[in-house]
Coordinates of C-alpha atoms in Angstrom, one line a residue:
X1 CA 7.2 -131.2 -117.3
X2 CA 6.8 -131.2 -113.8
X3 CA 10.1 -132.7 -112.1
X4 CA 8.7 -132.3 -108.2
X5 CA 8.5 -135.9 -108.3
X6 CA 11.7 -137.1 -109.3
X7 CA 13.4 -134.2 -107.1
X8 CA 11.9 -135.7 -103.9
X9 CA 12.9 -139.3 -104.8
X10 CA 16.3 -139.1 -106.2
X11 CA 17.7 -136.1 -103.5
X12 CA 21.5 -136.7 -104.1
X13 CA 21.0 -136.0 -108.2
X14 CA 21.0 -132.6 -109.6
X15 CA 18.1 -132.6 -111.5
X16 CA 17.0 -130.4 -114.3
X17 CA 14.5 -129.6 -117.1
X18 CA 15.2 -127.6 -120.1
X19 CA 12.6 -126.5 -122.9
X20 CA 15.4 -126.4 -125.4
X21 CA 19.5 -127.1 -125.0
X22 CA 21.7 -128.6 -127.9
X23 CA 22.9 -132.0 -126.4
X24 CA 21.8 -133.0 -122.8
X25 CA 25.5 -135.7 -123.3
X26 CA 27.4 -132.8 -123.2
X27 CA 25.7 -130.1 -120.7
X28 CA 24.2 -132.7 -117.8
X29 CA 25.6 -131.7 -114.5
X30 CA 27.9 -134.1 -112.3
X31 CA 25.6 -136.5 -110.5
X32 CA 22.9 -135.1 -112.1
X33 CA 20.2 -135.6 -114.7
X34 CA 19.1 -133.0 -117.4
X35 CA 15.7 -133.3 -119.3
X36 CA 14.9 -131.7 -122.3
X37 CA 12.2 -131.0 -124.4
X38 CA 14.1 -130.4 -127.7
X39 CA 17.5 -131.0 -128.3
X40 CA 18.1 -130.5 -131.9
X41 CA 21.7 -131.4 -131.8
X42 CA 21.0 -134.8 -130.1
X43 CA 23.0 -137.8 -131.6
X44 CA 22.9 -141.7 -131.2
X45 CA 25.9 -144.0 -131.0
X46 CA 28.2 -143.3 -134.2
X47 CA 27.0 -139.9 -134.4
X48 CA 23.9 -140.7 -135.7
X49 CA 21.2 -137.8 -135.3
X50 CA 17.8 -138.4 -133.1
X51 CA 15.3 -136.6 -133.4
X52 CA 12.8 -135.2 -130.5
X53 CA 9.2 -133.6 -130.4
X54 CA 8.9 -131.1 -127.6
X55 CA 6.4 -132.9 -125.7
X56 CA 6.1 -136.6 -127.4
X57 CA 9.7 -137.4 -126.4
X58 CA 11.8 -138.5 -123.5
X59 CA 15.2 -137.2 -124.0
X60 CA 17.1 -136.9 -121.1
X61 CA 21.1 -137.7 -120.0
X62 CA 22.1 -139.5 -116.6
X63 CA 25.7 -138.5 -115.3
X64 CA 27.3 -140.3 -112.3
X65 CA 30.6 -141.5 -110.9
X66 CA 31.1 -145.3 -110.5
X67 CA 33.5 -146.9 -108.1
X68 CA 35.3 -149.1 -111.1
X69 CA 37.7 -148.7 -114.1
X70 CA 36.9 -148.1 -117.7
X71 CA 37.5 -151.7 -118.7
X72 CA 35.5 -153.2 -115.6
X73 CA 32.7 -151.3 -117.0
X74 CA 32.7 -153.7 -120.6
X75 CA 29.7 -154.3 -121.4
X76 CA 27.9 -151.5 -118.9
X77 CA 25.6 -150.3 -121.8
X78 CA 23.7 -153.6 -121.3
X79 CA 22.7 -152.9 -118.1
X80 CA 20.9 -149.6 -118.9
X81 CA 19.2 -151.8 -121.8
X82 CA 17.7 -153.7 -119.3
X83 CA 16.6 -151.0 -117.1
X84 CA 14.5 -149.7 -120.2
X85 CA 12.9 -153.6 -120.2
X86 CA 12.6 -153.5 -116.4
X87 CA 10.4 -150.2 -116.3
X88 CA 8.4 -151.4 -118.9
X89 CA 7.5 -154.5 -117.2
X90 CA 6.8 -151.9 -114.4
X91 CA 3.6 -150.3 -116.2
X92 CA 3.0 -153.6 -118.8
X93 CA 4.0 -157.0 -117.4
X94 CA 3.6 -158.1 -120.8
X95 CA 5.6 -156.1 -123.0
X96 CA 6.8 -156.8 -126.6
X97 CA 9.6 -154.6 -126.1
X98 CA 13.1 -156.1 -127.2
X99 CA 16.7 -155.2 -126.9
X100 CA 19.3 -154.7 -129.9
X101 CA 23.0 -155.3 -129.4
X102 CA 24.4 -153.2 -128.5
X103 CA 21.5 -149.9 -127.9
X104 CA 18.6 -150.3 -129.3
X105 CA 14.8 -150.4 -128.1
X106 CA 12.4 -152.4 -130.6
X107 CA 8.9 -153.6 -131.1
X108 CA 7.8 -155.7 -133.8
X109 CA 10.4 -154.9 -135.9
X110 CA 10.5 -150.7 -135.6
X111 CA 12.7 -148.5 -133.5
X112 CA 11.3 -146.1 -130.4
X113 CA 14.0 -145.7 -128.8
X114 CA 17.8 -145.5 -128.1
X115 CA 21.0 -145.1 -125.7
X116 CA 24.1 -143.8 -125.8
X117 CA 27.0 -144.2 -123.1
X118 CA 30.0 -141.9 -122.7
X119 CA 32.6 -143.1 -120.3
X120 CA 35.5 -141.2 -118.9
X121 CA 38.0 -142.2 -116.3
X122 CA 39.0 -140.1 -113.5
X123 CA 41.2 -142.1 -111.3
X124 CA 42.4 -145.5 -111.9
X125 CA 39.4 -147.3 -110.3
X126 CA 36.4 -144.6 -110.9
X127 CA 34.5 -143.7 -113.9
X128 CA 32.7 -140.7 -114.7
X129 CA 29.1 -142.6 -116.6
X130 CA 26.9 -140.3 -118.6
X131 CA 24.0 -142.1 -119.9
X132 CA 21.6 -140.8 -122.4
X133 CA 18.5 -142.0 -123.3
X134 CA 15.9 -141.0 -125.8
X135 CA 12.3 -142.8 -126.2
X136 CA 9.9 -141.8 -128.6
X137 CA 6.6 -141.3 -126.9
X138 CA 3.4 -140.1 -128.5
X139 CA 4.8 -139.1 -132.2
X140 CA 2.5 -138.5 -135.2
X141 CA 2.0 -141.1 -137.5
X142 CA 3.4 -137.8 -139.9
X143 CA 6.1 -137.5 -137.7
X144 CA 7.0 -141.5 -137.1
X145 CA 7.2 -141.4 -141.1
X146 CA 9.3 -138.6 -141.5
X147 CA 12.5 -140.8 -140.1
X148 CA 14.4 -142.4 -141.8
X149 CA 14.1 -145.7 -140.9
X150 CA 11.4 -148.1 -139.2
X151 CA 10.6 -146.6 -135.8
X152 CA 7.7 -146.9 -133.6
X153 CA 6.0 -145.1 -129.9
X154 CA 7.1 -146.5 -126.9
X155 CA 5.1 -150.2 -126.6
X156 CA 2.8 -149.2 -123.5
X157 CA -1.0 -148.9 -124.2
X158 CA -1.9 -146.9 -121.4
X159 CA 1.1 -144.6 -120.7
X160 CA 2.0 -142.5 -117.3
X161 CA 3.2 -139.4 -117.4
X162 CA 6.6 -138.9 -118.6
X163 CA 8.1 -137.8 -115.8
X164 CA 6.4 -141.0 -113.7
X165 CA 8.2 -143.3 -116.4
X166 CA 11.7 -141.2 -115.9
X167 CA 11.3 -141.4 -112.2
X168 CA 11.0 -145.2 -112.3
X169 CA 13.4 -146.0 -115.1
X170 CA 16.5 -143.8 -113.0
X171 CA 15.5 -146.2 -110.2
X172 CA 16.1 -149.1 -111.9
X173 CA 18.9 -147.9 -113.4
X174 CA 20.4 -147.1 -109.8
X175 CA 19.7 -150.3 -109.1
X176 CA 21.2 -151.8 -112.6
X177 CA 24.2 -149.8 -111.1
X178 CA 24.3 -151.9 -107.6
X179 CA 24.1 -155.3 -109.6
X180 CA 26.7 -154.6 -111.8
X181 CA 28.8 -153.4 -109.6
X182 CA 28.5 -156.3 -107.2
X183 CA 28.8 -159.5 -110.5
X184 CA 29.1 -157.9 -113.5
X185 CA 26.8 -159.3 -116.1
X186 CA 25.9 -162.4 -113.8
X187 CA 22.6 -161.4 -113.1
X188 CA 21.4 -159.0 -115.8
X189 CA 22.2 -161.4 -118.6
X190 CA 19.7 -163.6 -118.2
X191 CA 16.9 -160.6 -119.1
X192 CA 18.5 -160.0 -121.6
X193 CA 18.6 -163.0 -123.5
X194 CA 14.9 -163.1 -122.6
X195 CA 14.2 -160.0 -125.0
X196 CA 17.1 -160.5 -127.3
X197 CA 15.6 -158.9 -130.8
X198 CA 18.4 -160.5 -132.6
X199 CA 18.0 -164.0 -131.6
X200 CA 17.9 -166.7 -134.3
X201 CA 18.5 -163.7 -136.8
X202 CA 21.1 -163.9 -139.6
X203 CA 22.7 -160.5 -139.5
X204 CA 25.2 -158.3 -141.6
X205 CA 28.3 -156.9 -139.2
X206 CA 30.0 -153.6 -140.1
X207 CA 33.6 -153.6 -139.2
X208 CA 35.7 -151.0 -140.0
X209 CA 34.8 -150.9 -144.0
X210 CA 34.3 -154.7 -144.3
X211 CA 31.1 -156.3 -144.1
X212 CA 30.5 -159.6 -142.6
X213 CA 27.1 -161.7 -142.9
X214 CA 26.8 -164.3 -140.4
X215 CA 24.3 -165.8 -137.9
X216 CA 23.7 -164.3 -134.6
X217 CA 24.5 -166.4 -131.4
X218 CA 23.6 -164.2 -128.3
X219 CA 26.0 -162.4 -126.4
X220 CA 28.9 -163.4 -124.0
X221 CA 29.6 -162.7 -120.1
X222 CA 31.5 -160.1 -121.1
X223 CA 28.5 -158.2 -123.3
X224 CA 30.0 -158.8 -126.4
X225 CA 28.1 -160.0 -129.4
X226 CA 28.6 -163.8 -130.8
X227 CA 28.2 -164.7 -134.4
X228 CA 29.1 -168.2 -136.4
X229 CA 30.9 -166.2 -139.7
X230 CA 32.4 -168.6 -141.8
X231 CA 31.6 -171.8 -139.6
X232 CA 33.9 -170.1 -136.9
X233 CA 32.1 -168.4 -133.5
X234 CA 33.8 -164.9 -133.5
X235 CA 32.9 -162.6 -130.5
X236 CA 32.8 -158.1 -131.3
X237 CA 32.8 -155.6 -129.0
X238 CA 30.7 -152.5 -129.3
X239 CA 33.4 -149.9 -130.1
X240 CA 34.5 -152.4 -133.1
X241 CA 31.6 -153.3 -134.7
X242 CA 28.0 -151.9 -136.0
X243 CA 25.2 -153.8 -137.2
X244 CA 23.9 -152.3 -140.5
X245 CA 20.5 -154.4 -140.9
X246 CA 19.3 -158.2 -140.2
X247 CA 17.1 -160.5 -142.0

């Protein structure tokens, strides 16, 4: 992949690309961003395992510093989320593209792609952010059906170069950064709930080993997921809770 162009737009980030590395969450740079080709030891939130192709992926980890606390960041994961939607709109206006609390990337009901968001704190009002991202690109129908569960290509017909799509989606999600930073939620939210996957869905919540069926009611200003369980609106966070399937 040829990373000229993201060098000359995004100057203050350490930016590298890697044929092969175990976990880009765990070797990125400070400030920087490290793409790989194959990263066989790459997981999802949970632990869960994703896989890339060298060449029909986008698997690559963000890590930056951010002027705020771990708890003003609630909800942050969001943000990237919509990022993902805003760079697709970029090269489709029309995308079918949808967003599942509180990480997932979905089209007509399949997978293609994911994020994962570590946070650490390093004073009491700045965080270090390391966001990574994988998007399935241009995989085999034999290689789409060798996952375990229903996953897709990214939803663009006519797709850019991968490192034209990275280049955009770090922009937007510098500018995600700015917006959150400056009101929260306030003015990503709304995007959101535009390309909510689970809206109107009756879902099945994991917490702890308990499983809860309920309906889905959107999420709240603070990015947490509402659901009417038991005629009663109970609100989750993302570190409690894991949605194990939907009907």
């Amino acid at each position: 992949m040829d990373i000229t162009l993201l060098q000359n737009t995004h100057r203050e980030l350490n930016i590298d690309w890697v044929e092969h590395i175990a976990s880009t969450q765990s070797a990125v740079k400070n400030n920087g961003l490290l793409i790989a080709e194959n990263q066989p030891a790459g997981v999802g939130r949970r632990g869960n395992h994703w896989l890339t192709v060298p060449g029909k992926s986008i698997c690559f980890s963000l890590r930056l510093n951010l002027t705020s606390s771990v708890a003003g960041l609630s909800g942050y994961a969001l943000i990237i989320g919509v990022a993902v939607i805003e760079t697709l709109l970029f090269f489709d206006t029309h995308t079918q593209a949808r967003l599942k609390w509180p990480n997932d990337l979905y089209v007509n009901d399949k997978k293609f792609g994911g994020i994962l968001i570590n946070l650490t704190p390093k004073t009491s009002n700045t965080t270090d952010v390391t966001i990574g991202i994988g998007i399935n690109w241009t995989l085999s129908d034999e290689q789409l059906a060798s996952i375990n569960q229903p996953v897709t290509n990214i939803p663009l017909s006519i797709k850019p170069k991968r490192a034209i799509f990275i280049n955009q989606l770090v922009a937007q999600i510098k500018n995600n950064n700015q917006r959150f930073l400056a009101d929260t939620l306030s003015s990503i939210l709304p995007i959101w709930q535009q390309y909510d996957y689970l809206i109107g869905r009756h879902i099945m919540i994991k917490q702890n080993e308990q499983m809860l069926h309920g309906k889905y009611c959107g999420i709240n200003p603070c990015g947490q997921l509402q659901a009417i369980i038991d005629n009663q609106l109970k609100t989750f966070s993302a570190a409690e809770v894991s949605i194990r399937n939907h009907v």
